[in-house]
PDB file of C-alpha atoms in Angstrom:
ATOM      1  CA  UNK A 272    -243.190  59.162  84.966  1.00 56.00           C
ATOM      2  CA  UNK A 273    -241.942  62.283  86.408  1.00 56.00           C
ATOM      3  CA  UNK A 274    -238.919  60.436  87.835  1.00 55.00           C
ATOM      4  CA  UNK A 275    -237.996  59.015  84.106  1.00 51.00           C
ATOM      5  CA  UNK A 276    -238.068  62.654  82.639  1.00 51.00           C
ATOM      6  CA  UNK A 277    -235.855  64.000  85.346  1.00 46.00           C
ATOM      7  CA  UNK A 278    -232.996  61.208  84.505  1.00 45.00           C
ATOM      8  CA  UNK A 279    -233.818  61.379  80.818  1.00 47.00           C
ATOM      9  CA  UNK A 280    -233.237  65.488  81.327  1.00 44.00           C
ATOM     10  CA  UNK A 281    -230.217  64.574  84.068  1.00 47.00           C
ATOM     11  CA  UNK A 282    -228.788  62.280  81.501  1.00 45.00           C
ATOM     12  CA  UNK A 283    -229.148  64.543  79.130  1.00 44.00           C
ATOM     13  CA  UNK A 284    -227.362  67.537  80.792  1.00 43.00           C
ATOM     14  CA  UNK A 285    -224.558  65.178  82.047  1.00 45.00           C
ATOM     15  CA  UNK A 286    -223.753  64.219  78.230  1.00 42.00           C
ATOM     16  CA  UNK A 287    -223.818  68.169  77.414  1.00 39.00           C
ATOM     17  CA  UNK A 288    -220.898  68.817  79.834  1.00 40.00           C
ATOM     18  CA  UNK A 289    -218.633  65.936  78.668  1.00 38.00           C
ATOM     19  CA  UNK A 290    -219.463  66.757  75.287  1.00 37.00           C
ATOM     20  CA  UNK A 291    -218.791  70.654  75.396  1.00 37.00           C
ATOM     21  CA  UNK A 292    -215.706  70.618  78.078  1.00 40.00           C
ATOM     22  CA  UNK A 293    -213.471  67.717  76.956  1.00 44.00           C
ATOM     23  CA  UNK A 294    -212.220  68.151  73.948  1.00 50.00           C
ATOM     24  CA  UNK A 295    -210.194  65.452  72.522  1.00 57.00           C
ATOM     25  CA  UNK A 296    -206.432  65.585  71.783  1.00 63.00           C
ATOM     26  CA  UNK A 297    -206.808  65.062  67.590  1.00 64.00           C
ATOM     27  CA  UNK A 298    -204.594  65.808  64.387  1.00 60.00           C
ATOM     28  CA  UNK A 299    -206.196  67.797  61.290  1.00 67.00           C
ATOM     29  CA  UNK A 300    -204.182  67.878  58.086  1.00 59.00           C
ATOM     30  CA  UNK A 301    -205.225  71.002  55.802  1.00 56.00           C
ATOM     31  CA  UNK A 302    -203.678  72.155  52.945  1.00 54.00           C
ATOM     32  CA  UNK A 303    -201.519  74.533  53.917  1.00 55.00           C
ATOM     33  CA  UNK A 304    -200.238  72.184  57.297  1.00 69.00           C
ATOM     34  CA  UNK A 305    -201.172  70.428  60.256  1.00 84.00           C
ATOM     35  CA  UNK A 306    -203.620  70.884  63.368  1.00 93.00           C
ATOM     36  CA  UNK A 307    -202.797  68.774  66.620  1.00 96.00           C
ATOM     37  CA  UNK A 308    -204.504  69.650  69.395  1.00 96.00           C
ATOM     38  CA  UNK A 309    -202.544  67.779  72.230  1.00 97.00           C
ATOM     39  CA  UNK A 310    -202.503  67.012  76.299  1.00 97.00           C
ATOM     40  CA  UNK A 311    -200.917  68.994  78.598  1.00 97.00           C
ATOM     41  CA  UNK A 312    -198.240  66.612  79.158  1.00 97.00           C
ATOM     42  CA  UNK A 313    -197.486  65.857  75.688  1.00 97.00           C
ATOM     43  CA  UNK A 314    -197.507  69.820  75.154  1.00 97.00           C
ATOM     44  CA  UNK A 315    -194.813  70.488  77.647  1.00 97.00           C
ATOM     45  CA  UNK A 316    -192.641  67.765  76.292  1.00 97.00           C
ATOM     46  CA  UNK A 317    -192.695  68.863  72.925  1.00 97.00           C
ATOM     47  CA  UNK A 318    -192.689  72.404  73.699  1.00 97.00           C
ATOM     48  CA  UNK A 319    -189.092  72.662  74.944  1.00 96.00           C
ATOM     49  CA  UNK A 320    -187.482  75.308  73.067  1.00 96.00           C
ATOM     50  CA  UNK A 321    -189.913  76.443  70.863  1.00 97.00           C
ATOM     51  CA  UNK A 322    -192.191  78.907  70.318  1.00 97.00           C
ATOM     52  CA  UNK A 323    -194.813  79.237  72.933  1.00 98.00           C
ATOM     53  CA  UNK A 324    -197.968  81.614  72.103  1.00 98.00           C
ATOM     54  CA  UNK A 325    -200.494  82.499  74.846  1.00 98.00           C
ATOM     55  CA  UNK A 326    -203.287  84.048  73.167  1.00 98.00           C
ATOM     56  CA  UNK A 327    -205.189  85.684  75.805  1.00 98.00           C
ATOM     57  CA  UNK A 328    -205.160  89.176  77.206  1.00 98.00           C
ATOM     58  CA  UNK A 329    -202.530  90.733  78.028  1.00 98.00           C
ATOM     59  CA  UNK A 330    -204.351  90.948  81.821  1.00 97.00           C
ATOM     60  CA  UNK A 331    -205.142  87.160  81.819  1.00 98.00           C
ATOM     61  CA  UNK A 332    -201.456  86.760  80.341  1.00 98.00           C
ATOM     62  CA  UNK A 333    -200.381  88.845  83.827  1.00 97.00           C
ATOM     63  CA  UNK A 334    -202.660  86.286  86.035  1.00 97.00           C
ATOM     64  CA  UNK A 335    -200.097  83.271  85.262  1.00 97.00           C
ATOM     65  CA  UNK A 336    -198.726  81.902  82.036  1.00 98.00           C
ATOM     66  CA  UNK A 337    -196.720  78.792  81.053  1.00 98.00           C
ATOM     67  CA  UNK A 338    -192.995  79.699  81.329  1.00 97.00           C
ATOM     68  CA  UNK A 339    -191.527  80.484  78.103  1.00 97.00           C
ATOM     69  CA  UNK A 340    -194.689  82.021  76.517  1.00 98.00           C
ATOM     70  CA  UNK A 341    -195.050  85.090  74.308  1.00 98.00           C
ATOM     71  CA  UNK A 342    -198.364  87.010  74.479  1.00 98.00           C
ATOM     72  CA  UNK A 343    -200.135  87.975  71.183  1.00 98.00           C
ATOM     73  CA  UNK A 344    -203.685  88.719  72.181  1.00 98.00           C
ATOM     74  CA  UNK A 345    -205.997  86.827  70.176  1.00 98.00           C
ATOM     75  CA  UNK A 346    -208.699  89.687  70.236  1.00 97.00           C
ATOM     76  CA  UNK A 347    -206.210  92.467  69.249  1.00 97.00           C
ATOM     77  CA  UNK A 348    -206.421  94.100  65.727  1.00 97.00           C
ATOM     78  CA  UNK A 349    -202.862  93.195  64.975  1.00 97.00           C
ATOM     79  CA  UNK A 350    -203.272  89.219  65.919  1.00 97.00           C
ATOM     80  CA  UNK A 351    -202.474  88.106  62.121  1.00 97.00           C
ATOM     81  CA  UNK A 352    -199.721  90.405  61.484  1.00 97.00           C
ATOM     82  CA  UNK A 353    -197.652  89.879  64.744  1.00 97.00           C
ATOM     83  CA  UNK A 354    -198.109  86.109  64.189  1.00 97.00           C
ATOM     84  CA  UNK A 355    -197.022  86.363  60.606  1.00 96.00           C
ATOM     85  CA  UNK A 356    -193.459  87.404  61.875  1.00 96.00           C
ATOM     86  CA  UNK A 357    -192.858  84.384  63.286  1.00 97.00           C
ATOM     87  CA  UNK A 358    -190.953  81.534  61.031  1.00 96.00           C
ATOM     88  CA  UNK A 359    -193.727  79.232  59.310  1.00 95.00           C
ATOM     89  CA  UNK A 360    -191.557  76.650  58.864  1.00 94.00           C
ATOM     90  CA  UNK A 361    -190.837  75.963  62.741  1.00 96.00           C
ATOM     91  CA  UNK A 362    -193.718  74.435  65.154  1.00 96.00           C
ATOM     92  CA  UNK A 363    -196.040  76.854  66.852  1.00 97.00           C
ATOM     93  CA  UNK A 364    -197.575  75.963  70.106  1.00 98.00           C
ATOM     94  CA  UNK A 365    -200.364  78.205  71.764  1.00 97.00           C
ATOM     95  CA  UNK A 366    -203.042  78.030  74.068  1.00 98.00           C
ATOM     96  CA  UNK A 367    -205.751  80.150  75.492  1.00 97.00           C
ATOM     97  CA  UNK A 368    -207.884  80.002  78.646  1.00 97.00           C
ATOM     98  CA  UNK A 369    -209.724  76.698  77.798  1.00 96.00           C
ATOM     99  CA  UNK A 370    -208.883  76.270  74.264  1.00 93.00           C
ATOM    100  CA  UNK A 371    -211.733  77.752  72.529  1.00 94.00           C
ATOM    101  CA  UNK A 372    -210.464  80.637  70.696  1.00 95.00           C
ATOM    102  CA  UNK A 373    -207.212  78.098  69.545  1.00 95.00           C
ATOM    103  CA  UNK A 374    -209.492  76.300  68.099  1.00 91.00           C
ATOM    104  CA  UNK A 375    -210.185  79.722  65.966  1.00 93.00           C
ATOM    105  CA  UNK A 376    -206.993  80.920  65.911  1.00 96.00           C
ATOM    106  CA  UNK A 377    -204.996  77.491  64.605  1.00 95.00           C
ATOM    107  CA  UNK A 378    -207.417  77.551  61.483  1.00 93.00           C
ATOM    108  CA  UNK A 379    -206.486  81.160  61.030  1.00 94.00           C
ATOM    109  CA  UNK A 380    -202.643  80.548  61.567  1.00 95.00           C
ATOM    110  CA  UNK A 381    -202.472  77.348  59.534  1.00 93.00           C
ATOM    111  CA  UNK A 382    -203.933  79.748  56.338  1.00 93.00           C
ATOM    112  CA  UNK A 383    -201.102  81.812  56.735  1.00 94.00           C
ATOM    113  CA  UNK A 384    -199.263  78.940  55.933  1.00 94.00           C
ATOM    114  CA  UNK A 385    -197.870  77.703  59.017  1.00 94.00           C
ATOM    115  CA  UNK A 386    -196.992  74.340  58.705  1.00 92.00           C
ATOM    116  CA  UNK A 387    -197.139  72.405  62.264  1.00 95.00           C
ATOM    117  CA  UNK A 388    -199.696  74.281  65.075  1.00 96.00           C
ATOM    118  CA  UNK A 389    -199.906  72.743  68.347  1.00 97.00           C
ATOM    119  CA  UNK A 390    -202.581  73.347  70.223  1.00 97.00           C
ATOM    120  CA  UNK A 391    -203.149  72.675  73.859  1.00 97.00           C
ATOM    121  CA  UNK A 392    -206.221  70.859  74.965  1.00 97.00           C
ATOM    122  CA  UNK A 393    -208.188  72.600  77.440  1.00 97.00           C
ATOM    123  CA  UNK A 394    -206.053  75.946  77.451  1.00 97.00           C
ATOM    124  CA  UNK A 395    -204.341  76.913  80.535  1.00 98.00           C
ATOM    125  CA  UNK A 396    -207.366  75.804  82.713  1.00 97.00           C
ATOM    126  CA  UNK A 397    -206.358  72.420  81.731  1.00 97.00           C
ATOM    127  CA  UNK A 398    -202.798  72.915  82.380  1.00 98.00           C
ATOM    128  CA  UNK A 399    -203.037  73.734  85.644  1.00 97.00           C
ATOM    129  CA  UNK A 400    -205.842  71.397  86.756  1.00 97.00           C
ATOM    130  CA  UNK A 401    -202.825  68.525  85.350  1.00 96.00           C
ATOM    131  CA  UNK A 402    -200.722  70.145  87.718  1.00 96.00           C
ATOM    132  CA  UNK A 403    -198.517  71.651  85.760  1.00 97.00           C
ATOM    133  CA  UNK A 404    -196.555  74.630  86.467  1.00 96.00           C
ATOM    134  CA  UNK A 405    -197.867  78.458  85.713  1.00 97.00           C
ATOM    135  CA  UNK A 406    -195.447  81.391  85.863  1.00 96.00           C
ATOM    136  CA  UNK A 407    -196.573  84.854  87.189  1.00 90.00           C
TER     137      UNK A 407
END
């Protein structure tokens, strides 16, 4: 008995960790645009030459970043306004530490009425654990 309710409750805790740390690579449409939250590999691909967003702090920005990335701090007051500068009409790809507060912030960014948001699965964490290159 007690070995049955320690899988059961190892089971249990295993399904919690895939569940809350992998999220999947996925496309939401919403009225104003759309949501794709891609792999690393795709990310870098289609990144080339466009706008890159980290939205951490500017101190976890200073720890490594992906090359080519802009840093508008997700938790600052001005978050919306510096974002709204940028052209709409052009792709937007951004990230965070584990993708968490993109998850947030693409909502929030696709309301303003940008129309494609790219969103890196995993954050940066991810990134580098696909070996892919950060930039101090």
């Amino acid at each position: 008995m007690k070995t049955t309710i320690k899988l059961s409750l190892l089971l249990f805790l295993a399904l919690l960790n895939v569940n809350c740390n992998n999220k999947k690579a996925s496309k939401t449409i919403t009225e104003f645009g759309e949501i794709n939250v891609i792999a690393p590999k795709e990310f870098k691909e289609k990144s080339i030459n466009k706008t890159i967003i980290d939205i951490r702090t500017p101190n976890e920005f200073l720890e490594g970043h992906i090359d080519g990335a802009v840093n508008i701090n997700y938790f600052d007051k001005n978050f919306l306004d510096e974002i709204s500068k940028l052209d709409k009409t052009k792709p937007i790809f951004m990230y965070c530490r584990s993708g968490n507060r993109t998850s947030s912030a693409s909502k929030k960014i696709s309301k303003l009425g940008f129309e494609q948001v790219y969103d890196l699965q995993g954050g940066i964490l991810n990134w580098a654990k696909t070996n892919h290159e950060i930039v101090k």
